[in-house]
Short mmCIF file of C-alpha atoms and ligand atoms in Angstrom, two decimals:
data_model
loop_
_atom_site.label_atom_id
_atom_site.label_comp_id
_atom_site.label_asym_id
_atom_site.label_seq_id
_atom_site.Cartn_x
_atom_site.Cartn_y
_atom_site.Cartn_z
CA MET A 1 27.77 -0.50 25.63
CA VAL A 2 24.74 -1.67 23.70
CA ARG A 3 21.88 0.79 23.64
CA SER A 4 18.53 -0.61 24.69
CA GLN A 5 16.60 2.21 23.08
CA HIS A 6 16.53 3.23 19.47
CA TYR A 7 17.62 6.75 18.48
CA LYS A 8 14.89 9.38 18.09
CA ASN A 9 17.13 11.03 15.51
CA CYS A 10 16.79 8.01 13.30
CA GLU A 11 13.07 7.43 13.84
CA GLU A 12 12.26 11.06 13.14
CA ALA A 13 14.73 11.40 10.25
CA ARG A 14 16.27 14.52 11.72
CA LEU A 15 19.23 14.29 9.35
CA HIS A 16 19.29 13.67 5.65
CA GLN A 17 21.35 10.56 6.15
CA CYS A 18 21.20 7.32 8.10
CA ARG A 19 24.20 5.46 9.48
CA CYS A 20 22.25 3.78 12.26
CA THR A 21 23.76 0.45 13.30
CA TRP A 22 21.02 -0.05 15.91
CA CYS A 23 18.32 -0.64 13.30
CA GLY A 24 20.20 -0.87 9.99
CA GLY A 25 17.78 1.76 8.69
CA ALA A 26 14.74 -0.49 9.24
CA LEU A 27 13.16 2.03 11.61
CA HIS A 28 14.39 5.16 9.91
CA GLY A 29 12.00 8.00 9.17
CA TRP A 30 8.70 6.24 8.65
CA ILE A 31 8.00 6.02 12.40
CA GLY A 32 8.44 9.76 12.91
CA TRP A 33 6.58 10.86 9.79
CA ILE A 34 3.63 8.56 10.48
CA ASP A 35 3.56 9.72 14.11
CA LEU A 36 3.12 13.24 12.79
CA THR A 37 -0.08 12.20 11.07
CA ARG A 38 -1.63 11.32 14.43
CA GLU A 39 -3.18 13.95 16.60
CA ALA A 40 -0.98 12.79 19.46
CA GLN A 41 0.33 15.24 21.98
CA GLY A 42 2.70 17.71 20.39
CA SER A 43 2.53 16.30 16.87
CA SER A 44 0.80 19.33 15.37
CA GLU A 45 3.28 21.69 17.00
CA ARG A 46 6.18 19.64 15.68
CA GLU A 47 4.65 19.55 12.22
CA GLU A 48 4.30 23.36 12.22
CA GLU A 49 7.84 23.74 13.48
CA LEU A 50 9.18 21.53 10.70
CA ARG A 51 7.10 23.36 8.14
CA ASP A 52 8.40 26.73 9.32
CA ARG A 53 11.95 25.47 9.19
CA ALA A 54 11.57 24.06 5.67
CA GLU A 55 10.07 27.35 4.53
CA THR A 56 12.74 29.51 6.16
CA GLU A 57 15.54 27.37 4.74
CA TRP A 58 13.97 27.38 1.29
CA LYS A 59 13.82 31.20 1.27
CA ARG A 60 17.28 31.47 2.73
CA TYR A 61 18.90 29.25 0.11
CA LYS A 62 16.77 30.59 -2.71
CA ASP A 63 18.34 33.98 -2.09
CA PRO A 64 20.26 34.58 -5.33
CA SER A 65 23.16 36.26 -3.52
CA ARG A 66 24.00 32.95 -1.83
CA ARG A 67 26.19 30.94 -4.12
CA ARG A 68 27.69 28.05 -2.23
CA ARG A 69 25.94 24.79 -1.40
CA ARG A 70 22.51 26.10 -2.06
CA ARG A 71 21.59 23.40 -4.52
CA ARG A 72 21.93 20.60 -1.98
CA GLN A 73 20.11 22.57 0.70
CA LEU A 74 17.27 23.48 -1.60
CA ARG A 75 16.82 19.87 -2.67
CA GLU A 76 16.69 18.72 0.94
CA GLN A 77 14.16 21.35 1.87
CA VAL A 78 11.89 20.49 -1.08
CA VAL A 79 11.91 16.83 -0.10
CA ASP A 80 11.01 17.71 3.49
CA ARG A 81 8.29 20.01 2.28
CA VAL A 82 6.82 17.21 0.18
CA ARG A 83 6.88 14.88 3.19
CA LEU A 84 5.10 17.51 5.30
CA ASP A 85 2.47 17.92 2.60
CA LEU A 86 1.95 14.16 2.60
CA VAL A 87 1.58 14.21 6.38
CA ARG A 88 -1.09 16.89 6.16
CA TRP A 89 -2.88 14.99 3.41
CA LEU A 90 -2.82 11.77 5.45
CA LYS A 91 -4.38 13.67 8.32
CA GLY A 92 -7.29 14.40 6.00
CA ARG A 93 -6.74 18.11 6.19
CA PRO A 94 -7.16 20.24 3.07
CA GLN A 95 -3.93 21.71 1.86
CA PRO A 96 -3.82 25.47 2.11
CA ASP A 97 -4.53 27.21 -1.14
CA LEU A 98 -1.61 28.38 -3.15
CA VAL A 99 -1.39 32.13 -2.86
CA PRO A 100 -2.02 33.30 -6.39
CA SER A 101 0.82 35.25 -7.93
CA PRO A 102 0.56 37.36 -11.08
CA ARG A 103 2.79 34.91 -12.94
CA LEU A 104 0.81 31.86 -11.95
CA GLY A 105 -2.66 33.25 -12.18
CA GLN A 106 -5.59 31.98 -10.19
CA THR A 107 -5.49 28.40 -9.11
CA PRO A 108 -8.80 26.62 -8.71
CA ARG A 109 -9.36 25.47 -5.18
CA ARG A 110 -8.70 21.79 -4.67
CA ARG A 111 -10.22 19.94 -1.81
CA LEU A 112 -9.71 16.43 -0.57
CA ASP A 113 -13.28 15.54 -1.32
CA ASP A 114 -12.55 16.21 -4.99
CA ALA A 115 -9.95 13.46 -4.81
CA GLY A 116 -9.42 11.70 -8.09
CA ASP A 117 -6.91 11.56 -10.87
CA GLU A 118 -5.24 14.91 -10.99
CA SER A 119 -3.90 14.17 -14.43
CA ALA A 120 -7.46 14.04 -15.69
CA SER A 121 -8.21 17.60 -14.64
CA THR A 122 -8.50 20.30 -17.20
CA ASN A 123 -5.97 23.08 -17.31
CA THR A 124 -7.80 26.25 -16.50
CA THR A 125 -4.79 28.40 -15.74
CA ALA A 126 -4.14 31.29 -18.05
CA THR A 127 -0.66 31.13 -19.53
CA ASP A 128 1.41 33.77 -21.22
CA PRO A 129 3.45 32.32 -24.08
CA ASN A 130 6.06 35.01 -23.56
CA LEU A 131 6.94 33.82 -20.10
CA PRO A 132 10.04 31.62 -19.62
CA ARG A 133 9.54 27.90 -19.40
CA GLN A 134 8.22 27.56 -15.90
CA PRO A 135 5.41 25.22 -14.97
CA THR A 136 2.18 26.68 -13.72
CA PRO A 137 0.66 24.90 -10.72
CA GLU A 138 -1.75 23.10 -13.02
CA SER A 139 0.87 22.11 -15.53
CA ALA A 140 3.35 21.18 -12.80
CA ALA A 141 1.50 17.95 -12.24
CA GLU A 142 1.52 17.15 -15.95
CA HIS A 143 5.26 17.68 -16.21
CA ILE A 144 6.13 15.48 -13.31
CA GLY A 145 7.70 12.27 -14.60
CA GLY A 146 7.91 8.74 -13.31
CA PRO A 147 5.80 5.69 -13.91
CA ARG A 148 2.09 6.11 -14.32
CA LEU A 149 0.00 3.63 -12.45
CA PRO A 150 -2.52 1.50 -14.23
CA ASP A 151 -6.04 2.31 -13.16
CA LEU A 152 -6.16 0.14 -10.09
CA GLN A 153 -9.33 -1.07 -8.53
CA GLY A 154 -10.74 0.83 -5.60
CA ALA A 155 -10.54 4.38 -4.36
CA GLY A 156 -7.18 5.19 -2.92
CA SER A 157 -7.57 8.65 -1.49
CA PRO A 158 -7.90 9.30 2.21
CA PRO A 159 -9.93 9.90 4.21
CA SER A 160 -11.19 6.40 3.71
CA THR A 161 -14.28 5.34 5.54
CA SER A 162 -12.90 1.89 6.24
CA LEU A 163 -9.15 2.20 6.41
CA SER A 164 -6.64 4.89 7.27
CA LEU A 165 -3.83 4.96 4.74
CA ALA A 166 -1.41 5.91 7.53
CA ASP A 167 -2.49 2.85 9.55
CA HIS A 168 -2.12 0.62 6.50
CA ALA A 169 1.37 2.00 5.77
CA GLU A 170 2.40 1.57 9.38
CA ALA A 171 1.18 -2.04 9.46
CA LEU A 172 3.13 -2.77 6.28
CA ALA A 173 6.30 -1.18 7.65
CA ASP A 174 5.90 -2.99 10.95
CA THR A 175 5.68 -6.31 9.10
CA VAL A 176 8.20 -5.75 6.32
CA ALA A 177 10.84 -3.67 8.13
CA ARG A 178 10.51 -3.64 11.92
CA LYS A 179 9.71 -7.31 12.39
CA THR A 180 12.22 -8.40 9.77
CA TRP A 181 14.96 -6.47 11.55
CA ASP A 182 13.91 -7.92 14.92
CA ASP A 183 14.09 -11.41 13.45
CA LEU A 184 17.46 -10.99 11.78
CA LYS A 185 19.48 -8.53 13.82
CA ASP A 186 21.38 -11.22 15.74
CA GLU A 187 22.35 -13.17 12.64
CA PRO A 188 26.11 -13.34 12.12
CA TYR A 189 25.93 -11.88 8.61
CA LEU A 190 24.49 -8.69 10.10
CA ALA A 191 27.03 -8.36 12.91
CA ASP A 192 29.44 -6.10 11.03
CA PRO A 193 28.50 -2.42 11.63
CA GLU A 194 29.56 -1.64 8.05
CA VAL A 195 26.98 -4.11 6.73
CA ARG A 196 24.33 -2.52 8.97
CA ARG A 197 25.26 0.92 7.64
CA ALA A 198 25.08 -0.42 4.11
CA LEU A 199 21.59 -1.72 4.83
CA ALA A 200 20.67 1.72 6.18
CA ASN A 201 21.91 3.19 2.91
CA HIS A 202 18.72 2.86 0.81
CA PHE A 203 17.92 -0.83 1.27
CA TRP A 204 14.53 -0.35 2.94
CA CYS A 205 13.29 2.46 0.71
CA SER A 206 14.31 0.34 -2.30
CA LEU A 207 12.43 -2.63 -0.87
CA PHE A 208 9.29 -0.51 -0.41
CA LEU A 209 9.62 0.75 -3.99
CA ALA A 210 9.97 -2.80 -5.27
CA LEU A 211 6.85 -3.85 -3.36
CA ALA A 212 4.90 -0.87 -4.74
CA GLN A 213 5.97 -1.81 -8.24
CA LEU A 214 5.03 -5.44 -7.69
CA VAL A 215 1.50 -4.66 -6.47
CA SER A 216 1.06 -2.12 -9.25
CA GLU A 217 2.10 -4.63 -11.94
CA PHE A 218 -0.03 -7.45 -10.58
CA GLN A 219 -3.02 -5.17 -9.95
CA GLU A 220 -4.03 -7.45 -7.13
CA THR A 221 -4.38 -7.06 -3.41
CA LEU A 222 -1.40 -8.38 -1.46
CA ASP A 223 -3.03 -11.65 -0.47
CA LYS A 224 -3.62 -12.53 -4.14
CA ILE A 225 -0.05 -12.01 -5.28
CA PRO A 226 1.61 -15.39 -5.80
CA SER A 227 4.38 -16.33 -3.42
CA THR A 228 6.71 -16.84 -6.39
CA ALA A 229 6.73 -13.04 -6.78
CA LYS A 230 9.45 -12.92 -4.14
CA SER A 231 12.00 -13.63 -6.85
CA THR A 232 10.78 -10.52 -8.67
CA ILE A 233 11.57 -8.41 -5.60
CA LYS A 234 15.05 -9.87 -5.52
CA GLU A 235 15.58 -9.09 -9.17
CA LEU A 236 14.41 -5.52 -8.67
CA LEU A 237 16.93 -5.03 -5.89
CA ARG A 238 19.81 -6.90 -7.50
CA PRO A 239 22.88 -4.68 -7.78
CA GLY A 240 23.19 -3.61 -11.37
CA ASN A 241 19.46 -3.23 -11.84
CA ARG A 242 18.76 0.38 -12.68
CA ASN A 243 16.16 0.61 -9.94
CA SER A 244 18.56 -0.61 -7.31
CA GLY A 245 20.24 2.06 -5.25
CA LEU A 246 21.87 -0.45 -2.98
CA ASP A 247 25.22 -0.12 -1.34
CA ALA A 248 27.91 -2.24 -2.98
CA LEU A 249 28.78 -3.63 0.45
CA LEU A 250 25.53 -5.56 0.58
CA THR A 251 26.19 -9.10 -0.47
CA ASP A 252 23.67 -11.30 -2.24
CA LEU A 253 23.45 -13.28 1.00
CA VAL A 254 22.32 -10.27 3.03
CA ILE A 255 19.89 -9.12 0.32
CA ASP A 256 18.44 -12.60 -0.14
CA LYS A 257 18.07 -13.39 3.57
CA THR A 258 16.47 -10.04 4.33
CA ILE A 259 13.99 -10.27 1.47
CA ASP A 260 13.19 -13.90 2.37
CA GLN A 261 12.40 -12.84 5.92
CA ALA A 262 10.40 -9.77 4.93
CA TRP A 263 8.37 -11.78 2.42
CA SER A 264 7.76 -14.56 4.91
CA ASN A 265 6.59 -12.04 7.54
CA LEU A 266 4.23 -10.47 5.05
CA GLN A 267 2.76 -13.85 4.05
CA THR A 268 2.33 -14.85 7.72
CA ALA A 269 0.54 -11.62 8.58
CA LEU A 270 -1.71 -11.91 5.52
CA THR A 271 -2.56 -15.50 6.34
CA ALA A 272 -3.42 -14.46 9.88
CA GLY A 273 -5.86 -11.99 8.31
CA SER A 274 -4.55 -8.83 9.93
CA PRO A 275 -7.28 -6.33 8.91
CA LEU A 276 -4.87 -3.41 8.53
CA LEU A 277 -3.15 -5.40 5.82
CA THR A 278 -6.07 -7.18 4.18
CA MET A 279 -8.70 -4.44 4.04
CA ALA A 280 -6.77 -2.27 1.60
CA THR A 281 -7.36 -2.09 -2.12
CA SER A 282 -4.38 -2.66 -4.38
CA LYS A 283 -4.28 1.06 -5.10
CA GLN A 284 -4.11 1.89 -1.39
CA THR A 285 -1.31 -0.62 -0.95
CA VAL A 286 0.68 0.85 -3.80
CA GLN A 287 0.27 4.33 -2.30
CA ALA A 288 1.18 3.05 1.17
CA PHE A 289 4.43 1.51 -0.14
CA GLN A 290 5.20 4.72 -2.05
CA LEU A 291 4.62 6.75 1.10
CA LEU A 292 6.89 4.40 3.04
CA ALA A 293 9.63 4.80 0.42
CA VAL A 294 9.40 8.61 0.73
CA PHE A 295 9.31 8.52 4.54
CA SER A 296 12.00 5.90 5.07
CA CYS A 297 14.52 7.10 2.51
CA PRO A 298 17.35 8.94 4.30
CA ASN A 299 17.71 11.35 1.40
CA PRO A 300 15.31 11.18 -1.55
CA ASP A 301 17.19 14.23 -2.83
CA LYS A 302 19.97 11.79 -3.71
CA HIS A 303 17.84 8.73 -4.47
CA GLN A 304 16.38 9.22 -7.90
CA ALA A 305 14.27 6.04 -7.85
CA VAL A 306 12.35 7.33 -4.79
CA ARG A 307 11.62 10.57 -6.57
CA LEU A 308 10.57 8.95 -9.83
CA GLN A 309 8.65 5.98 -8.47
CA ALA A 310 7.19 7.39 -5.26
CA ILE A 311 7.22 11.17 -4.99
CA ASN A 312 6.24 11.76 -8.61
CA PRO A 313 3.25 9.42 -8.80
CA LEU A 314 1.92 10.71 -5.48
CA ALA A 315 2.43 14.33 -6.48
CA ARG A 316 1.06 13.95 -9.97
CA ASP A 317 -1.72 11.42 -9.67
CA VAL A 318 -3.23 11.93 -6.22
CA ALA A 319 -5.20 15.14 -5.90
CA GLY A 320 -4.31 17.11 -2.82
CA ALA A 321 -1.43 14.89 -1.67
CA VAL A 322 1.24 17.43 -2.54
CA THR A 323 0.55 21.14 -2.82
CA ASP A 324 1.01 22.91 -6.15
CA GLU A 325 3.67 25.06 -4.52
CA ALA A 326 5.74 21.99 -3.57
CA LYS A 327 5.25 20.51 -7.06
CA GLU A 328 6.65 23.69 -8.58
CA ARG A 329 9.62 23.53 -6.27
CA LEU A 330 10.24 19.91 -7.25
CA LEU A 331 10.33 20.91 -10.90
CA ASP A 332 12.54 23.83 -10.01
CA VAL A 333 15.30 21.88 -8.27
CA PHE A 334 15.18 18.41 -9.87
CA GLN A 335 15.63 18.35 -13.62
CA ASP A 336 14.73 14.67 -13.74
CA GLN A 337 11.22 15.46 -12.58
CA ILE A 338 10.33 16.61 -16.05
CA ASP A 339 9.10 13.97 -18.44
CA ASP A 340 10.70 15.18 -21.60
CA ALA A 341 14.02 15.84 -19.89
CA ARG A 342 14.43 12.13 -19.10
CA PRO A 343 11.99 10.31 -21.38
CA GLU A 344 13.30 6.89 -20.39
CA PHE A 345 11.73 7.30 -16.98
CA ALA A 346 8.40 8.64 -18.13
CA ALA A 347 6.66 5.36 -18.66
CA GLY A 348 8.34 3.51 -15.83
CA SER A 349 10.08 0.23 -16.29
CA PRO A 350 8.51 -3.18 -16.41
CA VAL A 351 9.06 -5.55 -13.54
CA PRO A 352 11.97 -7.79 -14.50
CA GLY A 353 11.10 -11.43 -14.61
CA ARG A 354 7.47 -10.72 -15.27
CA ARG A 355 6.42 -12.44 -18.43
CA VAL A 356 5.14 -10.08 -21.05
CA ALA A 357 2.43 -11.43 -23.36
CA GLY A 358 4.02 -12.75 -26.52
CA ALA A 359 7.54 -12.71 -25.10
CA PRO A 360 9.59 -15.88 -25.27
ZN1 ZN B 401 17.94 3.49 13.44
ZN1 ZN B 402 16.55 5.90 -0.53
#
C-alpha cells in the first residue's frame, strides 16, 4: 500500500538516520526544525521537551562511570543541542546566559542586538595557564574550524526587519528539495527503494552545502549567479570529491537529473521574483543554506562536511546563533572542530571548477 501522507518521524528528524523511501530524504528534518521556529500551537512546548531530553541525555552519557556507546550518544546530543540553539536564535530570542563556572570565569552577556562577527570580539575571559587545554567560552569560537566566509554584503543576523531567515530557508528548501522531489519521484530511475534510500543518505544536506559554498564564493545574490554555475554544484557533489558524502549507490544519472531539476526550479522561482528568495542578501542566503544543511542532515555527527561547512561557520561567526555552552560541547566531542587538529579544513576548500586568477 502506498502511503498518501509523509511520515512525521522523517519531517521532524526524530531519529538520527533517514531511510525514508517516501521522500528520499527531500523532506527530512528541515520541515520539523523550521516549524519549531514558529510560534505555532505546541511548538514552544515541543522545543522545551527536546531541549530537556538533549540535556538529560548529555548528562547521562557524560557520566564517567558509563563506558559503552557514550561517544556516539554524546555526539548525537550535541548536534541536537546545536539545532535547538539555532531554532531559538531564529525565533529572535536571546540565548540564555551561560552559567559562569569557576573554571570558565565570567562570560560577557551576548545579546542578539549585538549581532556581528563573533570572531572580531575581544577575549575578555580570564584564563589560567595551569589549566588543561580546554576552550573557554570565548576561545571556543576561535578554535572552531571550517571555512571562513568572505565578508559578504549585507547584514545576515536575524531578526531582520525585512526578511525572516527561517522564511528564506524554508522557501529555498521548498524550491530546491520539496518541489524537486515532487517533480522527479515518478521517474523510473528513482523507482528502486534502494536508490531512494541512497538519496536520503546525505544527498540533500550535501546539495545545500554545495549551494552555500557557491553563493559564498560568488559573493552575489542568487539571481546574479550565472546559470553555468550548475556544473560547479555537480562537481562539488561528484563521488570522490572530498566534500561529497554521497552514497555509492547514487549513479551519475540520478545525481545529474536531481541537480538539473533543483537548479531549474531555483531559476524559475527567481525569475518569477518570489520575494522570499529575492529579498535576501548573499550572506543571508549562505546562512540559510547552512541552516538547511544542519536541519536536513540525518546525522551531522557522522557527516563531517556538515559540521565543518555549516555548523562551524554558524557557531563561530554568527553572534548568538549557538550558545557558548554548545560550542564547548562541540569542541569536547568532535576533535575535527579544532583548527589546528585538522589544518587542511581550516581555510575551507575552493570551489572546484572556479577559475582562480592567474591559473591556467
Ligand atoms: Zn521522508
Ligand atoms: Zn548529511
